[in-house]
Tab-separated table of C-alpha atoms in Angstrom:
chain	number	residue	atom	x	y	z
A	1	MET	CA	164.759	48.775	86.523
A	2	PRO	CA	161.783	51.105	86.516
A	3	VAL	CA	160.257	51.891	89.927
A	4	PHE	CA	156.526	51.289	90.243
A	5	CYS	CA	154.495	52.924	92.999
A	6	PRO	CA	150.891	51.676	92.738
A	7	LEU	CA	148.363	53.186	95.184
A	8	SER	CA	145.470	50.973	96.060
A	9	ALA	CA	142.160	52.755	96.542
A	10	ALA	CA	141.545	50.472	99.695
A	11	ALA	CA	144.723	51.899	101.290
A	12	GLN	CA	143.498	55.454	100.724
A	13	THR	CA	140.019	54.913	102.511
A	14	GLY	CA	139.755	56.704	105.681
A	15	THR	CA	138.833	54.993	108.966
A	16	GLY	CA	137.315	56.127	112.245
A	17	ALA	CA	134.183	58.064	113.085
A	18	GLU	CA	132.683	59.769	110.006
A	19	SER	CA	130.258	62.561	110.077
A	20	ALA	CA	127.262	62.683	107.745
A	21	GLY	CA	128.921	65.525	105.855
A	22	ALA	CA	132.168	63.601	105.380
A	23	GLN	CA	131.823	59.919	104.899
A	24	ALA	CA	134.535	57.952	102.978
A	25	THR	CA	133.603	55.428	100.364
A	26	PRO	CA	135.989	52.815	98.590
A	27	HIS	CA	136.787	55.504	96.068
A	28	THR	CA	137.384	58.355	98.453
A	29	ARG	CA	139.536	59.303	101.501
A	30	LEU	CA	139.073	61.653	104.367
A	31	VAL	CA	141.461	64.635	104.474
A	32	ARG	CA	141.573	67.641	106.642
A	33	VAL	CA	140.519	70.918	105.086
A	34	LYS	CA	143.940	72.506	105.928
A	35	ASP	CA	145.463	69.931	103.710
A	36	LEU	CA	143.111	70.569	100.796
A	37	ALA	CA	142.637	74.344	100.705
A	38	THR	CA	144.178	77.692	101.685
A	39	VAL	CA	142.512	80.799	103.051
A	40	GLU	CA	142.380	83.561	100.199
A	41	GLY	CA	144.495	86.498	101.126
A	42	ILE	CA	146.765	84.543	103.405
A	43	ARG	CA	149.890	83.737	101.450
A	44	ASP	CA	153.724	83.704	101.483
A	45	ASN	CA	155.808	86.185	99.580
A	46	GLN	CA	159.064	85.388	97.670
A	47	LEU	CA	162.195	87.427	98.491
A	48	VAL	CA	165.499	87.794	96.407
A	49	GLY	CA	168.844	89.508	96.842
A	50	TYR	CA	172.289	89.694	95.554
A	51	GLY	CA	175.455	89.491	97.599
A	52	ILE	CA	178.819	87.879	97.986
A	53	VAL	CA	180.179	84.771	99.746
A	54	VAL	CA	183.671	85.106	101.151
A	55	GLY	CA	186.097	82.631	102.821
A	56	LEU	CA	186.278	80.196	99.824
A	57	ARG	CA	189.444	78.058	99.285
A	58	GLY	CA	190.205	79.305	95.851
A	59	THR	CA	186.971	77.922	94.401
A	60	GLY	CA	185.363	81.295	93.869
A	61	ASP	CA	184.702	83.369	90.621
A	62	SER	CA	187.503	83.853	88.075
A	63	SER	CA	188.841	87.110	86.930
A	64	GLN	CA	186.632	86.828	83.724
A	65	THR	CA	183.671	87.324	85.968
A	66	VAL	CA	183.419	91.166	86.215
A	67	PHE	CA	180.486	91.812	88.700
A	68	PRO	CA	182.189	90.088	91.770
A	69	VAL	CA	185.013	92.708	91.527
A	70	GLN	CA	182.500	95.596	91.318
A	71	THR	CA	180.508	94.137	94.325
A	72	LEU	CA	183.727	93.877	96.346
A	73	ILE	CA	184.758	97.464	95.596
A	74	SER	CA	181.331	98.830	96.565
A	75	ALA	CA	181.350	96.815	99.801
A	76	LEU	CA	184.792	98.082	100.676
A	77	GLN	CA	183.883	101.666	99.756
A	78	ARG	CA	181.001	101.514	102.271
A	79	MET	CA	183.448	100.488	104.961
A	80	GLY	CA	185.789	103.429	104.173
A	81	VAL	CA	188.191	101.647	101.815
A	82	ASN	CA	188.213	103.661	98.406
A	83	LEU	CA	189.556	101.720	95.446
A	84	GLN	CA	187.534	103.436	92.797
A	85	GLN	CA	190.491	105.491	91.441
A	86	SER	CA	193.143	102.955	92.287
A	87	SER	CA	195.055	101.131	89.608
A	88	LEU	CA	195.148	98.108	91.640
A	89	ALA	CA	191.445	97.438	91.204
A	90	ALA	CA	191.964	95.722	87.766
A	91	GLN	CA	194.538	93.386	89.405
A	92	MET	CA	192.234	92.189	92.225
A	93	ARG	CA	191.922	88.369	92.595
A	94	VAL	CA	188.525	87.127	93.533
A	95	GLN	CA	189.134	83.412	93.783
A	96	ASN	CA	188.165	83.406	97.499
A	97	MET	CA	184.680	84.982	97.006
A	98	ALA	CA	181.757	84.479	94.776
A	99	ALA	CA	178.810	86.600	93.706
A	100	VAL	CA	175.514	84.835	94.702
A	101	PHE	CA	171.835	85.268	94.580
A	102	VAL	CA	169.803	84.716	97.707
A	103	ALA	CA	166.263	83.469	97.666
A	104	ALA	CA	163.836	83.086	100.633
A	105	THR	CA	160.113	82.859	101.258
A	106	LEU	CA	158.506	85.300	103.737
A	107	PRO	CA	155.575	83.428	105.423
A	108	ALA	CA	152.361	85.021	106.286
A	109	PHE	CA	152.054	86.872	109.595
A	110	ALA	CA	155.803	87.200	109.812
A	111	GLU	CA	156.843	89.994	112.148
A	112	PRO	CA	160.308	91.757	112.351
A	113	GLY	CA	162.713	89.737	114.434
A	114	ASN	CA	161.479	86.351	113.018
A	115	LYS	CA	164.183	84.149	111.281
A	116	MET	CA	163.732	82.075	108.139
A	117	ASP	CA	165.959	79.896	106.077
A	118	ILE	CA	167.559	81.116	102.741
A	119	THR	CA	169.010	79.451	99.661
A	120	VAL	CA	172.227	80.727	98.100
A	121	SER	CA	173.201	80.055	94.507
A	122	SER	CA	176.330	81.158	92.555
A	123	ALA	CA	175.824	83.727	89.931
A	124	GLY	CA	179.256	83.463	88.306
A	125	ASP	CA	181.642	80.672	87.569
A	126	ALA	CA	182.624	79.692	91.033
A	127	ARG	CA	183.410	75.845	91.323
A	128	SER	CA	182.129	75.483	94.923
A	129	LEU	CA	180.750	77.470	97.852
A	130	GLU	CA	182.108	75.054	100.430
A	131	GLY	CA	183.301	76.849	103.671
A	132	GLY	CA	181.869	80.177	102.417
A	133	LEU	CA	180.289	82.893	104.548
A	134	LEU	CA	177.424	84.987	103.126
A	135	LEU	CA	177.974	88.606	104.028
A	136	MET	CA	174.888	90.889	104.933
A	137	THR	CA	172.638	90.871	101.935
A	138	PRO	CA	169.260	92.789	101.829
A	139	LEU	CA	166.291	90.595	100.525
A	140	TYR	CA	163.822	92.503	98.278
A	141	GLY	CA	160.093	91.931	97.704
A	142	ALA	CA	158.222	92.316	94.317
A	143	ASP	CA	157.714	96.100	95.298
A	144	GLY	CA	161.366	96.683	95.598
A	145	GLN	CA	161.183	97.189	99.380
A	146	ILE	CA	163.573	95.503	101.689
A	147	TYR	CA	161.865	92.936	103.897
A	148	ALA	CA	164.784	90.881	105.421
A	149	GLN	CA	168.510	90.818	105.846
A	150	ALA	CA	170.462	87.663	105.243
A	151	GLN	CA	173.997	86.643	106.595
A	152	GLY	CA	175.565	83.363	107.846
A	153	PRO	CA	177.827	80.327	107.091
A	154	LEU	CA	176.669	78.061	104.239
A	155	VAL	CA	175.656	74.473	104.545
A	156	LEU	CA	176.178	72.405	101.426
A	157	GLY	CA	174.743	68.942	100.409
A	158	GLY	CA	177.672	68.325	98.008
A	159	TYR	CA	181.373	69.001	97.248
A	160	SER	CA	183.681	69.323	94.340
A	161	VAL	CA	187.381	68.295	94.535
A	162	SER	CA	189.989	68.454	91.812
A	163	SER	CA	193.744	67.774	91.623
A	164	ASN	CA	196.157	67.154	88.828
A	165	GLY	CA	193.479	67.169	86.130
A	166	ASN	CA	191.113	64.702	88.141
A	167	ALA	CA	187.936	65.895	89.545
A	168	ARG	CA	185.090	64.517	91.797
A	169	SER	CA	181.947	66.240	92.580
A	170	LEU	CA	178.683	65.253	94.490
A	171	ASN	CA	175.371	66.905	94.044
A	172	HIS	CA	175.586	70.743	93.423
A	173	PRO	CA	178.400	72.413	95.464
A	174	THR	CA	177.483	75.792	93.793
A	175	THR	CA	174.140	75.905	95.864
A	176	GLY	CA	173.788	75.952	99.646
A	177	ARG	CA	171.454	76.990	102.494
A	178	VAL	CA	171.740	78.985	105.576
A	179	PRO	CA	169.307	77.719	108.337
A	180	SER	CA	167.625	80.697	109.978
A	181	GLY	CA	170.030	82.857	108.066
A	182	ALA	CA	167.546	85.749	107.437
A	183	ILE	CA	165.958	88.117	109.867
A	184	VAL	CA	162.667	89.856	108.911
A	185	GLU	CA	163.032	93.571	109.088
A	186	ARG	CA	159.584	94.539	107.652
A	187	ALA	CA	156.240	92.864	108.043
A	188	VAL	CA	153.602	92.533	105.354
A	189	PRO	CA	150.440	94.080	106.687
A	190	LEU	CA	147.536	91.499	106.966
A	191	ASN	CA	144.364	91.993	108.974
A	192	LEU	CA	141.970	89.136	109.139
A	193	SER	CA	138.946	91.400	109.817
A	194	GLN	CA	139.426	92.813	106.373
A	195	LEU	CA	139.121	89.438	104.674
A	196	ARG	CA	135.307	89.171	105.194
A	197	PRO	CA	133.773	87.186	103.817
A	198	LEU	CA	136.441	84.555	104.227
A	199	SER	CA	137.080	82.320	101.207
A	200	LEU	CA	138.725	78.936	100.988
A	201	LEU	CA	140.545	78.011	97.767
A	202	LEU	CA	140.991	74.386	96.878
A	203	ASN	CA	144.464	73.384	95.700
A	204	ASP	CA	142.974	71.009	92.949
A	205	ALA	CA	139.697	72.322	91.441
A	206	ASP	CA	136.768	69.760	91.712
A	207	PHE	CA	133.142	70.482	92.013
A	208	ARG	CA	132.285	67.443	94.003
A	209	THR	CA	135.139	67.881	96.525
A	210	ALA	CA	133.994	71.631	96.883
A	211	GLU	CA	130.342	70.605	97.703
A	212	ARG	CA	131.362	67.867	100.050
A	213	MET	CA	133.817	70.188	101.992
A	214	ALA	CA	131.067	72.825	102.377
A	215	ASP	CA	128.610	70.193	103.623
A	216	ALA	CA	131.214	68.784	106.157
A	217	ILE	CA	131.950	72.249	107.480
A	218	ASN	CA	128.307	73.048	108.013
A	219	HIS	CA	127.629	69.739	109.607
A	220	THR	CA	130.552	69.941	111.914
A	221	LEU	CA	130.058	73.461	113.034
A	222	GLY	CA	126.209	72.975	113.254
A	223	ARG	CA	125.135	76.025	111.098
A	224	ASP	CA	125.007	77.191	107.578
A	225	LEU	CA	128.495	78.589	107.372
A	226	ALA	CA	130.103	77.460	104.131
A	227	HIS	CA	128.882	77.675	100.511
A	228	ALA	CA	130.564	76.350	97.325
A	229	VAL	CA	130.641	79.077	94.714
A	230	ASP	CA	132.540	76.987	91.985
A	231	SER	CA	134.955	74.188	91.707
A	232	ARG	CA	137.786	76.049	93.665
A	233	ARG	CA	136.247	78.617	95.864
A	234	ILE	CA	134.136	78.050	99.139
A	235	VAL	CA	132.872	81.159	100.784
A	236	LEU	CA	132.488	81.367	104.540
A	237	ALA	CA	130.036	83.778	106.241
A	238	PRO	CA	131.079	84.297	109.837
A	239	ARG	CA	128.966	86.267	112.224
A	240	PRO	CA	130.070	90.010	112.716
A	241	ASP	CA	131.449	89.528	116.285
A	242	GLU	CA	133.027	86.010	115.627
A	243	ASP	CA	136.589	85.285	116.542
A	244	LEU	CA	138.225	84.683	113.120
A	245	PRO	CA	141.289	82.725	114.183
A	246	ALA	CA	139.308	80.450	116.344
A	247	LEU	CA	136.776	79.894	113.524
A	248	LEU	CA	139.545	79.054	111.052
A	249	ALA	CA	141.106	76.644	113.515
A	250	ARG	CA	137.887	74.743	113.724
A	251	VAL	CA	137.188	74.871	109.904
A	252	GLU	CA	140.792	73.658	109.016
A	253	SER	CA	140.424	70.661	111.434
A	254	VAL	CA	137.234	69.407	109.566
A	255	GLU	CA	137.824	66.179	107.817
A	256	THR	CA	135.988	65.858	104.363
A	257	ALA	CA	135.832	63.303	101.603
A	258	VAL	CA	137.831	64.051	98.546
A	259	TYR	CA	137.567	62.670	94.949
A	260	PRO	CA	141.114	62.705	93.534
A	261	ARG	CA	141.597	62.597	89.785
A	262	ALA	CA	142.760	59.339	88.185
A	263	ILE	CA	146.307	60.190	87.141
A	264	VAL	CA	149.556	58.319	86.006
A	265	VAL	CA	152.874	60.184	86.479
A	266	VAL	CA	155.944	59.013	84.593
A	267	ASN	CA	159.401	60.470	85.105
A	268	GLU	CA	161.453	59.195	82.270
A	269	ARG	CA	164.799	60.515	83.697
A	270	THR	CA	164.508	58.467	86.907
A	271	GLY	CA	162.487	55.668	85.566
A	272	THR	CA	159.713	56.201	88.139
A	273	VAL	CA	156.054	55.381	87.476
A	274	VAL	CA	153.365	56.320	90.006
A	275	ILE	CA	149.906	54.933	89.169
A	276	GLY	CA	146.936	56.219	91.437
A	277	GLY	CA	144.624	53.637	92.775
A	278	ASP	CA	141.640	55.263	90.982
A	279	VAL	CA	143.130	54.402	87.657
A	280	ARG	CA	140.814	51.999	85.689
A	281	LEU	CA	141.971	49.672	82.990
A	282	GLN	CA	139.999	48.456	80.124
A	283	PRO	CA	140.462	45.148	78.318
A	284	VAL	CA	143.434	45.448	75.996
A	285	SER	CA	146.192	43.272	74.341
A	286	ILE	CA	149.702	44.757	74.114
A	287	LEU	CA	152.413	43.626	71.827
A	288	GLN	CA	155.922	45.195	72.601
A	289	GLY	CA	159.060	44.518	70.741
A	290	GLY	CA	162.098	46.471	69.369
A	291	LEU	CA	164.860	46.481	66.827
A	292	ILE	CA	168.355	46.955	68.305
A	293	VAL	CA	171.120	48.390	65.906
A	294	ASN	CA	174.641	48.490	67.187
A	295	VAL	CA	177.281	50.394	65.231
A	296	VAL	CA	180.806	49.690	66.587
A	297	SER	CA	183.890	51.583	65.256
A	298	ARG	CA	187.389	50.752	66.259
A	299	MET	CA	190.747	52.414	65.165
A	300	GLU	CA	193.393	50.177	63.789
A	301	VAL	CA	196.995	51.070	62.861
A	302	SER	CA	198.301	50.007	59.531
A	303	GLN	CA	202.154	49.582	59.380
A	304	PRO	CA	204.136	49.622	56.063
A	305	ASN	CA	206.697	46.913	55.279
A	306	ALA	CA	210.249	47.364	56.851
A	307	LEU	CA	211.726	48.340	53.491
A	308	GLY	CA	208.615	49.890	52.045
A	309	GLN	CA	208.127	53.531	51.197
A	310	GLY	CA	204.748	53.867	52.888
A	311	THR	CA	203.694	55.683	56.076
A	312	THR	CA	201.816	54.543	59.244
A	313	GLN	CA	198.154	55.173	58.933
A	314	VAL	CA	195.255	54.998	61.459
A	315	VAL	CA	192.275	53.070	59.742
A	316	GLN	CA	188.721	53.086	61.034
A	317	GLN	CA	186.992	49.819	60.937
A	318	THR	CA	183.167	50.081	61.356
A	319	SER	CA	180.895	47.008	61.833
A	320	VAL	CA	177.005	47.220	62.116
A	321	GLN	CA	174.937	44.535	63.956
A	322	ALA	CA	171.134	44.409	63.959
A	323	GLN	CA	168.977	42.351	66.308
A	324	ASP	CA	165.193	42.217	66.128
A	325	LYS	CA	163.598	41.249	69.497
A	326	PRO	CA	160.602	39.095	69.595
A	327	ALA	CA	157.512	40.886	70.592
A	328	ASN	CA	156.307	40.577	74.197
A	329	GLN	CA	152.638	40.296	74.705
A	330	ILE	CA	150.523	41.513	77.599
A	331	GLU	CA	146.825	40.854	77.912
A	332	LEU	CA	144.506	42.607	80.301
A	333	HIS	CA	141.151	41.179	80.787
A	334	GLU	CA	137.857	42.617	82.181
A	335	GLY	CA	138.577	43.684	85.780
A	336	ALA	CA	142.239	43.972	85.520
A	337	THR	CA	143.872	46.135	88.287
A	338	VAL	CA	146.824	48.353	88.381
A	339	ASP	CA	148.780	45.606	90.109
A	340	ASP	CA	148.165	43.290	87.207
A	341	LEU	CA	149.617	45.919	84.878
A	342	VAL	CA	152.670	46.445	87.036
A	343	GLU	CA	153.213	42.680	87.267
A	344	ARG	CA	153.039	42.199	83.554
A	345	LEU	CA	155.364	45.093	82.761
A	346	GLN	CA	157.949	43.775	85.205
A	347	GLU	CA	157.607	40.256	83.790
A	348	ILE	CA	158.659	41.502	80.226
A	349	GLY	CA	161.420	43.586	81.764
A	350	ALA	CA	160.096	46.897	80.405
A	351	THR	CA	162.345	49.904	80.605
A	352	SER	CA	161.232	53.387	81.433
A	353	ARG	CA	161.133	54.349	77.830
A	354	ASP	CA	159.061	51.228	77.064
A	355	ILE	CA	156.692	52.040	79.854
A	356	ILE	CA	156.146	55.606	78.532
A	357	SER	CA	155.440	54.252	75.085
A	358	ILE	CA	153.080	51.605	76.451
A	359	LEU	CA	151.085	53.863	78.555
A	360	GLN	CA	150.807	56.515	75.826
A	361	ALA	CA	149.549	53.734	73.330
A	362	MET	CA	147.099	52.552	76.040
A	363	LYS	CA	145.855	56.176	76.516
A	364	GLU	CA	145.317	56.537	72.642
A	365	ALA	CA	143.590	53.165	72.609
A	366	GLN	CA	141.223	54.338	75.357
A	367	ALA	CA	142.319	51.463	77.496
A	368	LEU	CA	143.726	53.698	80.172
A	369	ASP	CA	140.996	55.743	82.114
A	370	ALA	CA	143.401	58.191	83.553
A	371	GLU	CA	145.304	61.589	82.897
A	372	LEU	CA	148.797	60.663	81.748
A	373	GLU	CA	151.490	63.076	82.948
A	374	VAL	CA	155.064	62.724	81.739
A	375	LEU	CA	157.693	64.588	83.635
């Protein structure tokens, strides 16, 4: 059955003391500035590296994958073992190791010595990374510089077991994580004093939210500090001698009213439908039905008579069955809510595919006042 997650507007309304610059209405909610926007110039950086995982139990890369052997030869050469000219290099077996890519995110203000989590994914045809140890792997930034070193035992959220042609797997055993598996070696220079004037960037562009956020910041701090430039950017004008970390701490804690978009999100693969509380429905009548066609093929063996000269033949028998389901009717009158739509769809036993078709048809008929997003 499809999973419906309606969000009522009343449940999204903020409570408690409200300032004049940030008052919630039945169609808004109060959210902190730090949850709505980021400071321009303060950002994370993505890192990536290539390495090898060793200690696998015969589930590593096969001999058809060339680069794990090359990686192993290079690693051994750095440790004083030279196999470049050896004839045994072509006979090396790498079932207990796997070539992997390592990904990490370097947070803002990270300093050398800080630790961060990493994600390790197989780059070859390894079946599982269970029990593996990631050897020291440099992590590079977009500029080609090394910013961290990664190493450690992998933690997997799945497994893969096979025996005598039978196999069972759970989740993705070729991807794992190493908590605190990377150590920062190089910091990204970031000086707050060079960010003047400060700018806040909204995660979702909206003119009204930007104006209300600027008003809430000015009201809370008691001075004309913030100014909305466009639907995404809010410029802050601090005093020359002002403590910027303390100022940003106060600004990020300000609560402001937001005006979310009316949106319906449908995931056909999982059968999940999320309908926001701000979605409005217009009067509409929906007829939903379908034609089911089943084609069944079965194989039968035709045997000749005992004294006949014929041969045994396999004959395919095909039957076609068609069934036209009666149309299901849904009527939504003036003032219908999201809960009414969810209840009607559940009554007719609509599947995820039916829901997508119905919502798309409602959007085309201008009966759904919301943005429809299909994942």
